[in-house]
XYZ file of C-alpha atoms in Angstrom:
238
model
C -25.457 -8.626 -15.269
C -22.540 -10.527 -13.646
C -21.709 -9.918 -10.004
C -19.486 -6.844 -9.759
C -17.609 -8.237 -6.746
C -15.016 -9.945 -8.953
C -14.592 -6.740 -10.929
C -13.904 -4.790 -7.747
C -11.412 -7.424 -6.594
C -9.650 -7.233 -9.944
C -9.503 -3.444 -9.738
C -8.117 -3.793 -6.238
C -5.293 -6.032 -7.395
C -4.525 -3.771 -10.370
C -4.388 -0.824 -7.978
C -2.080 -2.759 -5.669
C 0.264 -3.444 -8.585
C 0.246 0.252 -9.549
C 1.244 1.104 -5.968
C 4.073 -1.419 -6.298
C 5.102 0.226 -9.575
C 5.242 3.652 -7.933
C 7.510 2.206 -5.261
C 9.685 0.717 -8.009
C 10.153 4.210 -9.450
C 11.265 5.363 -5.991
C 13.754 2.523 -5.406
C 17.420 3.170 -4.722
C 20.286 0.781 -5.461
C 20.154 -2.358 -3.331
C 16.412 -2.123 -2.658
C 13.575 -4.480 -3.588
C 9.814 -4.331 -4.076
C 7.775 -7.459 -3.331
C 4.052 -8.036 -3.931
C 1.972 -10.485 -1.890
C 4.756 -11.662 0.401
C 4.361 -10.179 3.887
C 1.275 -8.385 2.641
C 0.091 -6.315 -0.307
C 3.305 -4.437 -1.153
C 6.622 -4.604 0.685
C 9.717 -2.523 0.094
C 13.004 -3.866 1.415
C 15.943 -1.533 1.924
C 19.591 -2.290 1.246
C 19.899 -2.938 5.007
C 17.063 -5.523 4.753
C 14.609 -3.369 6.696
C 11.068 -3.653 5.379
C 8.188 -1.233 4.881
C 4.827 -2.985 4.685
C 2.090 -1.265 2.660
C -1.495 -2.453 2.901
C -3.482 -1.154 -0.064
C -7.241 -0.467 0.092
C -9.055 0.655 -3.035
C -12.680 1.849 -3.041
C -14.678 3.086 -6.005
C -16.535 6.327 -5.360
C -16.514 8.270 -2.114
C -15.703 6.343 1.061
C -14.755 7.338 4.590
C -12.553 5.515 7.081
C -14.265 5.586 10.472
C -12.939 4.589 13.890
C -14.454 1.124 13.476
C -13.668 0.717 9.799
C -12.971 -2.874 8.782
C -10.034 -1.852 6.572
C -7.906 -0.682 9.468
C -9.047 -3.190 12.105
C -8.571 -6.169 9.817
C -5.147 -4.835 8.790
C -4.006 -4.354 12.387
C -5.358 -7.774 13.372
C -3.412 -9.457 10.554
C -0.195 -7.737 11.619
C -0.851 -8.569 15.261
C -1.790 -12.205 14.615
C 1.234 -12.785 12.351
C 3.636 -10.702 14.388
C 6.444 -13.274 14.359
C 6.482 -13.262 10.547
C 6.713 -9.464 10.434
C 9.579 -8.771 12.826
C 11.742 -7.318 10.074
C 9.040 -4.752 9.270
C 10.160 -1.344 10.498
C 7.390 0.779 8.991
C 3.729 -0.023 8.311
C 1.489 1.994 6.000
C -2.235 1.872 5.297
C -2.539 3.264 1.761
C -6.227 3.940 1.147
C -8.476 5.823 -1.234
C -10.852 6.461 1.666
C -10.978 9.848 3.324
C -10.621 10.166 7.097
C -13.581 11.406 9.094
C -12.661 14.607 10.933
C -14.301 13.104 14.027
C -12.173 9.976 13.843
C -9.083 9.403 15.978
C -7.347 8.438 12.762
C -7.669 11.995 11.432
C -4.720 13.041 13.621
C -3.187 9.574 13.895
C 0.172 10.349 12.322
C 0.861 13.072 14.910
C 0.279 10.824 17.972
C 3.088 9.192 19.894
C 3.381 5.488 20.734
C 1.332 5.479 23.955
C -1.279 7.894 22.604
C -1.875 5.636 19.609
C -2.317 2.594 21.818
C -4.725 4.261 24.243
C -6.779 5.870 21.467
C -7.008 2.583 19.567
C -8.066 0.622 22.635
C -10.625 3.239 23.670
C -12.573 2.823 20.412
C -14.125 -0.429 21.631
C -15.119 0.776 25.108
C -18.667 1.532 24.011
C -20.855 -1.319 22.781
C -22.914 -0.313 19.755
C -25.624 -2.065 17.725
C -24.674 -3.551 14.356
C -20.985 -3.797 15.143
C -20.492 -7.552 14.849
C -17.537 -7.404 12.448
C -15.726 -4.712 14.414
C -16.438 -6.370 17.762
C -15.068 -9.697 16.551
C -11.801 -8.088 15.444
C -11.572 -5.963 18.597
C -12.118 -9.027 20.804
C -9.442 -10.985 18.938
C -6.880 -8.268 19.587
C -7.860 -7.426 23.169
C -8.544 -10.942 24.410
C -7.226 -12.626 27.570
C -3.853 -13.220 25.908
C -3.489 -9.631 24.692
C 0.119 -8.450 24.395
C 0.270 -4.700 24.935
C 3.886 -4.388 23.817
C 3.235 -6.226 20.561
C 0.333 -3.963 19.667
C 2.300 -0.856 20.626
C 5.078 -1.871 18.253
C 2.546 -2.243 15.427
C 0.601 0.942 16.119
C 3.678 3.089 16.708
C 5.037 2.105 13.292
C 1.693 2.620 11.519
C 0.984 5.670 9.392
C -2.157 6.257 7.346
C -2.044 7.696 3.837
C -5.672 8.509 3.153
C -7.612 9.923 0.205
C -5.137 8.549 -2.319
C -5.864 8.658 -6.017
C -8.073 5.829 -7.346
C -7.007 3.299 -9.966
C -8.325 5.604 -12.688
C -6.041 8.496 -11.736
C -3.047 7.147 -9.853
C -0.698 6.867 -12.817
C -1.499 10.282 -14.269
C -1.001 11.922 -10.876
C 1.744 9.878 -9.239
C 3.923 8.907 -12.171
C 3.880 12.100 -14.218
C 6.911 13.532 -12.423
C 8.940 10.364 -13.104
C 8.108 10.318 -16.796
C 8.263 13.945 -17.922
C 10.781 13.103 -20.627
C 8.207 10.930 -22.411
C 6.121 13.915 -23.431
C 2.337 13.691 -23.570
C -0.077 11.564 -21.521
C -0.540 9.001 -24.302
C 3.189 8.266 -24.400
C 3.382 8.037 -20.623
C 0.387 5.726 -20.386
C 1.801 3.406 -23.063
C 5.151 3.286 -21.287
C 3.526 2.558 -17.914
C 1.376 -0.169 -19.485
C 4.523 -1.866 -20.787
C 6.281 -1.759 -17.406
C 3.067 -2.829 -15.682
C 2.895 -5.876 -17.942
C 6.422 -6.838 -16.911
C 5.463 -6.695 -13.235
C 2.363 -8.808 -13.842
C 4.433 -11.584 -15.456
C 7.087 -11.763 -12.724
C 5.565 -14.858 -11.032
C 5.557 -16.715 -14.337
C 9.307 -16.231 -14.697
C 10.454 -16.100 -11.071
C 7.699 -17.860 -9.093
C 7.435 -14.719 -6.963
C 6.374 -11.101 -7.348
C 9.763 -9.621 -6.522
C 11.992 -7.148 -8.313
C 15.154 -5.366 -7.245
C 16.635 -2.039 -8.316
C 18.988 -3.547 -10.882
C 16.298 -5.613 -12.615
C 13.833 -2.720 -12.703
C 16.513 -0.364 -13.998
C 17.206 -2.748 -16.906
C 13.506 -3.062 -17.757
C 13.057 0.700 -17.521
C 15.932 1.350 -19.942
C 14.758 -1.276 -22.455
C 11.261 0.186 -22.677
C 12.498 3.780 -22.567
C 14.330 3.226 -25.859
C 11.016 2.505 -27.561
C 9.807 5.995 -26.686
C 12.870 7.900 -27.879
C 13.257 9.533 -31.290
C 15.510 7.746 -33.799
C 17.886 10.688 -33.493
C 18.500 9.654 -29.923
C 17.056 12.861 -28.559
C 14.382 12.607 -25.858
C 10.832 13.541 -26.746
C 9.898 17.109 -25.937
C 7.938 17.623 -22.735
C 4.562 19.330 -22.805
């Protein structure tokens, strides 16, 4: 059988695009959603303030531990490319992984700026066997040129949305409230597939995965008409 790694990567990108789609549904006038610019998914407000969403998809059960690569690699990328991310006001780790109850990240969103920094730094105090990947990332962040203020800015703006729905369920769960007027699941799934296809072809037409409120609103209305009765009346909800 072929290596499943490419399949998992493909699922990961599909999931990322679904997360972008959900954020499109939540856009207000003057806002934008961008994929693969500052990171996985970026929302830009009418005031040009950005929210950066890093998306991590895992098949099956997975747990985010204190030394989990997902979070340490994400923080390192933000830290290393700090100058390119100055307009980012909010950072989100959107993951299908659950949070270990013993992890500092279990109560992360309730910690203040200094508490987050101290808790994050403390994770690497103890040397453990088989921690080469974590130790490399930890050492990159807390090296001789470490900038405490820079890391505090990143960590203070970071929230973790854990145990999110997987690629197989995200549309049924997340988008159902937006699409009640379309009736049953089959209609909703067909509608989402059409909009999803439009997002996937954005780089072909625009050389960038970027869409604003006005453009998405036009696409939404065009495809909505295909799911309305000829009488002009909306389909009945379940």
